[in-house]
Amino acid sequence: MRKILVTGALGQIGTELVLYLREIYGNLNIIASDIAPKGPEKVLKAGPFEIVNVLDAKRINEVVEKYKPDVIIHLAAILSAVGENNPALAWNVNMYGLYNVLEVAKSNGCAVFTPSSIAAFGPSTPKDKTPQDTIQRPTTMYGVTKVAGELLCDYYFYKYGVDTRGVRFPGLISYEALPGGGTTDYAVHIYYEAVKNKKYTCYIKEGTYMDMMYMPDALNAVVTLLEANPDKLIHRNAFNITAMSFAPEDIYAEIKKIIPEFTMDYNIDPIKQKIAESWPNSLDDTAAREEWGWKPKYDLPLMTKDMIEKLSIKLK
Ligand code: VAH
């Protein structure tokens, strides 16, 4: 049975991924870790939790020697908008954190899954149906760390045989844990505001398309790629995956079908808008579909229905 250490386990992805993995592999086989024990009780209490700062290689090694996981899922990272406000922090956490995890994995025979992002592309990348293999000249520090991270993971596979795997996540939408400082966060906050206040002020301009995905599809992608036959993986790290591409007016219209009184206006955040415009409008995820059977279940209508149902209960 797999034993998995998750870093950044109390973030937007980590919170749901730990619960999902514990259902599949058993509570005691999933070790959640984060920089501080500040998160949902059900993650902290239902299985092992360890305080790990990914900048402390010794501490990562200590936890790996204690639990002997065969996989490290490395999620701890600084996202795009926070990273643009503090590029040094983003470089340190995203690069040295990943380097430490790869070094510990190499010494302990662990596989490593770590996500890249659509942020690994930049303004010179083909914007529509962005190919799996194409120009990657991102103009954000977050994007720079994601491209460097993809290359570092490839290096540890080719040079040391570390089984590294990863996907380029689009914006992720979920109702459990709020996102932590990304550019795509508007697509989460709009649902909360629609349910709570029936109005939302969007910081991304009308007509700005970005790839997005509902969290259940993201969780399924992690496990499917983790369990995929390695002989079939040509790309290994940083598979393009997506489920939908929409602009603010599209998600607004979908919510309005369920909450007719919902209204939205705009107050553009220039930094986040510039980041969003540097990313693709839509990805080509053929490689993931062909090499490990990637297939999303949720489109915008299905996601909107589920998000509003779940948030109507959560925010009661
Ligand atoms: C961000 N949610 O906005 C993250 C993600 C594709 C975007 O990497 O920074």
Coordinates of C-alpha atoms in Angstrom, one line a residue, residues 1-314:
M1 CA 0.0 0.0 0.0
R2 CA 1.3 3.5 -0.9
K3 CA 2.5 5.8 1.8
I4 CA 2.5 9.5 0.9
L5 CA 3.9 12.6 2.5
V6 CA 2.1 15.8 1.4
T7 CA 3.8 19.2 1.8
G8 CA 1.7 22.3 1.8
A9 CA -1.1 20.0 3.0
L10 CA -3.2 22.9 4.5
G11 CA -3.4 24.9 1.3
Q12 CA -6.2 25.0 -1.3
I13 CA -5.2 21.8 -3.1
G14 CA -3.5 20.1 -0.1
T15 CA -6.6 20.3 2.2
E16 CA -8.8 18.4 -0.3
L17 CA -6.0 16.1 -1.6
V18 CA -5.1 14.8 1.9
L19 CA -8.8 13.9 2.5
Y20 CA -9.1 12.3 -0.9
L21 CA -5.9 10.3 -0.6
R22 CA -6.8 9.1 2.9
E23 CA -10.0 7.7 1.5
I24 CA -8.1 5.8 -1.1
Y25 CA -4.9 4.7 0.8
G26 CA -6.0 4.8 4.4
N27 CA -5.7 7.6 7.0
L28 CA -2.4 6.3 8.5
N29 CA -0.7 6.1 5.0
I30 CA -1.1 9.8 4.3
I31 CA 1.2 12.1 6.3
A32 CA 0.0 15.8 6.0
S33 CA 2.6 18.5 6.6
D34 CA 2.7 22.2 6.5
I35 CA 4.7 25.1 8.0
A36 CA 2.2 25.6 10.9
P37 CA -0.8 23.5 12.3
K38 CA -3.3 26.1 11.1
G39 CA -6.0 24.3 9.1
P40 CA -9.1 22.2 9.1
E41 CA -9.3 19.8 12.1
K42 CA -10.3 16.9 9.7
V43 CA -6.9 17.2 8.0
L44 CA -4.9 17.8 11.2
K45 CA -6.7 15.0 13.3
A46 CA -7.8 12.2 10.9
G47 CA -4.2 11.1 10.2
P48 CA -0.5 11.9 10.8
F49 CA 0.3 15.6 10.7
E50 CA 3.9 17.1 10.9
I51 CA 5.2 20.6 11.0
V52 CA 7.5 21.0 8.0
N53 CA 9.1 24.1 6.6
V54 CA 10.3 23.0 3.1
L55 CA 13.3 25.3 3.5
D56 CA 14.5 23.0 6.2
A57 CA 16.0 19.9 4.4
K58 CA 17.0 18.3 7.7
R59 CA 13.4 18.4 8.9
I60 CA 12.0 17.0 5.6
N61 CA 14.5 14.1 5.9
E62 CA 13.6 13.5 9.6
V63 CA 9.9 13.1 8.6
V64 CA 10.7 10.9 5.6
E65 CA 12.9 8.7 7.8
K66 CA 10.2 8.5 10.5
Y67 CA 7.3 7.5 8.1
K68 CA 9.2 6.0 5.1
P69 CA 6.8 7.3 2.4
D70 CA 7.2 6.0 -1.1
V71 CA 5.9 9.2 -2.6
I72 CA 6.3 12.9 -1.7
I73 CA 3.6 15.2 -3.1
H74 CA 5.1 18.6 -2.9
L75 CA 2.5 21.4 -2.9
A76 CA 4.1 24.0 -0.7
A77 CA 4.6 27.1 -2.9
I78 CA 4.1 30.9 -3.2
L79 CA 1.5 31.6 -5.9
S80 CA 1.5 34.1 -8.7
A81 CA 0.1 37.3 -7.2
V82 CA 1.8 37.0 -3.8
G83 CA 5.0 36.0 -5.7
E84 CA 4.9 39.3 -7.8
N85 CA 4.7 41.2 -4.5
N86 CA 7.6 39.3 -3.0
P87 CA 9.7 37.7 -5.8
A88 CA 12.5 36.8 -3.4
L89 CA 10.2 34.8 -1.2
A90 CA 8.7 33.1 -4.3
W91 CA 12.1 32.1 -5.6
N92 CA 13.3 30.8 -2.2
V93 CA 10.2 28.8 -1.3
N94 CA 9.4 27.5 -4.8
M95 CA 13.0 26.7 -5.8
Y96 CA 14.8 25.8 -2.6
G97 CA 11.7 24.0 -1.3
L98 CA 11.6 21.8 -4.4
Y99 CA 15.3 21.3 -4.4
N100 CA 15.2 20.1 -0.8
V101 CA 12.3 17.7 -1.5
L102 CA 14.1 16.2 -4.6
E103 CA 17.4 15.8 -2.6
V104 CA 15.5 14.0 0.2
A105 CA 13.6 11.9 -2.3
K106 CA 16.8 10.9 -4.1
S107 CA 18.4 9.8 -0.7
N108 CA 15.4 7.9 0.4
G109 CA 14.1 6.3 -2.8
C110 CA 10.8 8.3 -2.9
A111 CA 8.9 9.3 -6.0
V112 CA 8.0 13.0 -6.3
F113 CA 4.8 14.6 -7.6
T114 CA 4.8 18.3 -7.8
P115 CA 2.5 20.6 -9.9
S116 CA 3.6 23.1 -12.4
S117 CA 1.0 25.6 -13.8
I118 CA -0.3 27.4 -16.8
A119 CA 1.9 30.2 -15.4
A120 CA 4.9 28.3 -16.9
F121 CA 3.9 30.0 -20.2
G122 CA 4.3 33.6 -21.1
P123 CA 3.2 36.3 -23.6
S124 CA 5.3 34.7 -26.5
T125 CA 3.7 31.3 -26.0
P126 CA 0.9 30.4 -28.6
K127 CA -2.2 31.5 -26.7
D128 CA -4.9 29.2 -28.1
K129 CA -4.7 25.4 -27.6
T130 CA -1.2 25.9 -26.2
P131 CA 0.9 22.9 -27.2
Q132 CA 2.4 20.5 -24.6
D133 CA 5.9 21.4 -26.0
T134 CA 6.3 25.0 -26.8
I135 CA 8.0 28.4 -25.9
Q136 CA 8.1 29.0 -22.2
R137 CA 9.2 32.6 -21.4
P138 CA 7.0 33.5 -18.4
T139 CA 7.1 37.1 -17.2
T140 CA 6.2 36.4 -13.5
M141 CA 8.6 35.1 -10.8
Y142 CA 6.0 32.4 -10.1
G143 CA 6.2 31.3 -13.7
V144 CA 10.0 31.4 -13.7
T145 CA 10.0 29.1 -10.7
K146 CA 7.5 26.8 -12.4
V147 CA 9.6 26.4 -15.6
A148 CA 12.7 25.9 -13.5
G149 CA 10.9 23.4 -11.4
E150 CA 9.8 21.4 -14.4
L151 CA 13.4 21.3 -15.6
L152 CA 14.7 20.4 -12.2
C153 CA 12.2 17.5 -11.9
D154 CA 13.3 16.3 -15.3
Y155 CA 16.9 16.5 -14.3
Y156 CA 16.4 14.4 -11.2
F157 CA 14.7 11.8 -13.3
Y158 CA 17.3 11.6 -16.0
K159 CA 20.4 12.1 -13.7
Y160 CA 19.4 10.2 -10.6
G161 CA 16.3 8.1 -11.6
V162 CA 14.0 9.8 -9.2
D163 CA 10.4 9.0 -10.4
T164 CA 9.2 12.6 -10.8
R165 CA 5.8 13.4 -12.2
G166 CA 3.7 16.5 -12.5
V167 CA 0.9 18.4 -14.3
R168 CA 0.5 22.1 -15.3
F169 CA -2.6 23.0 -13.3
P170 CA -4.9 25.7 -14.6
G171 CA -6.9 27.8 -12.1
L172 CA -8.5 25.5 -9.5
I173 CA -11.9 26.1 -8.1
S174 CA -13.1 24.6 -4.8
Y175 CA -15.3 25.1 -1.9
E176 CA -13.3 23.6 1.0
A177 CA -10.2 25.8 1.4
L178 CA -9.8 29.2 -0.1
P179 CA -7.0 29.8 -2.6
G180 CA -3.9 31.6 -1.3
G181 CA -2.9 34.5 -3.4
G182 CA -3.3 33.5 -7.0
T183 CA -4.5 35.3 -10.1
T184 CA -7.3 32.9 -10.8
D185 CA -8.7 33.2 -7.3
Y186 CA -11.5 35.4 -8.7
A187 CA -13.2 32.3 -10.0
V188 CA -13.5 31.0 -6.5
H189 CA -14.4 34.3 -4.7
I190 CA -17.2 35.0 -7.3
Y191 CA -19.1 31.9 -6.0
Y192 CA -18.7 32.8 -2.4
E193 CA -19.9 36.4 -3.0
A194 CA -22.8 35.3 -5.3
V195 CA -24.1 33.0 -2.5
K196 CA -23.4 35.4 0.4
N197 CA -24.0 38.8 -1.0
K198 CA -25.6 38.3 -4.5
K199 CA -23.0 40.7 -5.9
Y200 CA -19.3 40.6 -6.9
T201 CA -16.7 43.1 -8.0
C202 CA -14.3 41.3 -10.4
Y203 CA -10.6 42.3 -10.6
I204 CA -10.0 40.6 -14.0
K205 CA -11.2 42.3 -17.2
E206 CA -14.1 41.1 -19.3
G207 CA -12.9 38.9 -22.2
T208 CA -9.8 37.6 -20.3
Y209 CA -9.8 33.8 -20.9
M210 CA -7.9 31.4 -18.6
D211 CA -7.9 27.7 -18.2
M212 CA -9.8 26.4 -15.2
M213 CA -10.7 23.2 -13.5
Y214 CA -13.0 22.0 -10.7
M215 CA -11.0 20.5 -7.7
P216 CA -12.5 17.0 -8.0
D217 CA -11.0 16.7 -11.5
A218 CA -7.6 18.0 -10.1
L219 CA -7.6 15.4 -7.3
N220 CA -8.4 12.6 -9.8
A221 CA -5.6 13.8 -12.1
V222 CA -3.0 13.6 -9.3
V223 CA -3.9 10.0 -8.4
T224 CA -4.3 8.8 -12.0
L225 CA -0.9 10.2 -12.9
L226 CA 0.7 8.8 -9.7
E227 CA -0.7 5.3 -10.6
A228 CA 0.1 5.5 -14.3
N229 CA 2.4 3.0 -16.0
P230 CA 5.7 4.8 -16.1
D231 CA 6.7 3.1 -19.4
K232 CA 3.9 5.1 -21.1
L233 CA 5.0 8.5 -19.7
I234 CA 6.9 10.5 -22.4
H235 CA 6.4 13.9 -20.8
R236 CA 6.5 12.8 -17.2
N237 CA 6.6 16.3 -15.6
A238 CA 4.3 19.2 -16.4
F239 CA 1.5 17.6 -18.5
N240 CA -0.9 20.2 -19.8
I241 CA -4.3 19.5 -18.3
T242 CA -7.5 21.5 -18.4
A243 CA -11.2 21.1 -18.1
M244 CA -12.6 24.5 -19.4
S245 CA -11.6 28.0 -20.4
F246 CA -13.7 30.9 -19.5
A247 CA -13.7 34.7 -19.0
P248 CA -15.4 36.5 -16.1
E249 CA -18.6 37.2 -18.0
D250 CA -19.0 33.5 -18.8
I251 CA -18.9 32.4 -15.1
Y252 CA -21.1 35.4 -14.2
A253 CA -23.8 34.3 -16.8
E254 CA -23.6 30.7 -15.5
I255 CA -24.1 31.7 -11.8
K256 CA -27.0 34.0 -12.9
K257 CA -28.9 31.0 -14.3
I258 CA -29.1 29.7 -10.7
I259 CA -29.1 33.0 -8.8
P260 CA -31.0 35.4 -11.1
E261 CA -30.5 38.4 -8.7
F262 CA -26.7 38.1 -8.9
T263 CA -24.9 41.2 -10.2
M264 CA -21.3 41.8 -11.1
D265 CA -19.2 44.9 -11.7
Y266 CA -15.4 45.4 -12.4
N267 CA -12.5 47.1 -10.5
I268 CA -9.5 45.8 -12.4
D269 CA -6.3 44.9 -10.4
P270 CA -3.6 46.0 -12.9
I271 CA -1.0 43.5 -11.5
K272 CA -3.3 40.5 -11.7
Q273 CA -4.7 41.6 -15.0
K274 CA -1.1 41.8 -16.5
I275 CA -0.4 38.3 -15.1
A276 CA -3.6 36.9 -16.5
E277 CA -3.0 38.4 -20.0
S278 CA 0.5 36.7 -20.1
W279 CA -1.0 33.2 -19.7
P280 CA -2.7 31.0 -22.4
N281 CA -6.3 31.3 -23.3
S282 CA -6.6 27.6 -23.6
L283 CA -4.4 24.5 -23.4
D284 CA -4.0 21.4 -25.6
D285 CA -4.0 18.5 -23.2
T286 CA -3.8 15.7 -25.8
A287 CA -0.5 14.3 -24.3
A288 CA -2.1 13.8 -20.9
R289 CA -5.1 12.1 -22.5
E290 CA -2.9 9.8 -24.6
E291 CA -0.1 9.0 -22.1
W292 CA -2.2 8.4 -18.9
G293 CA -5.9 8.7 -19.7
W294 CA -6.6 12.2 -18.4
K295 CA -10.3 13.1 -18.8
P296 CA -12.1 15.8 -16.8
K297 CA -15.7 15.3 -15.6
Y298 CA -16.8 18.9 -14.8
D299 CA -17.6 21.7 -17.2
L300 CA -18.7 25.2 -16.2
P301 CA -22.4 24.4 -15.8
L302 CA -21.8 21.2 -13.8
M303 CA -19.1 23.0 -11.6
T304 CA -21.4 26.0 -11.0
K305 CA -24.3 23.8 -9.9
D306 CA -22.1 21.9 -7.5
M307 CA -20.3 24.9 -6.1
I308 CA -23.5 26.8 -5.4
E309 CA -25.1 23.7 -3.8
K310 CA -22.1 23.1 -1.5
L311 CA -21.5 26.8 -0.6
S312 CA -25.2 27.3 0.2
I313 CA -24.7 24.6 2.9
K314 CA -21.2 25.8 4.0

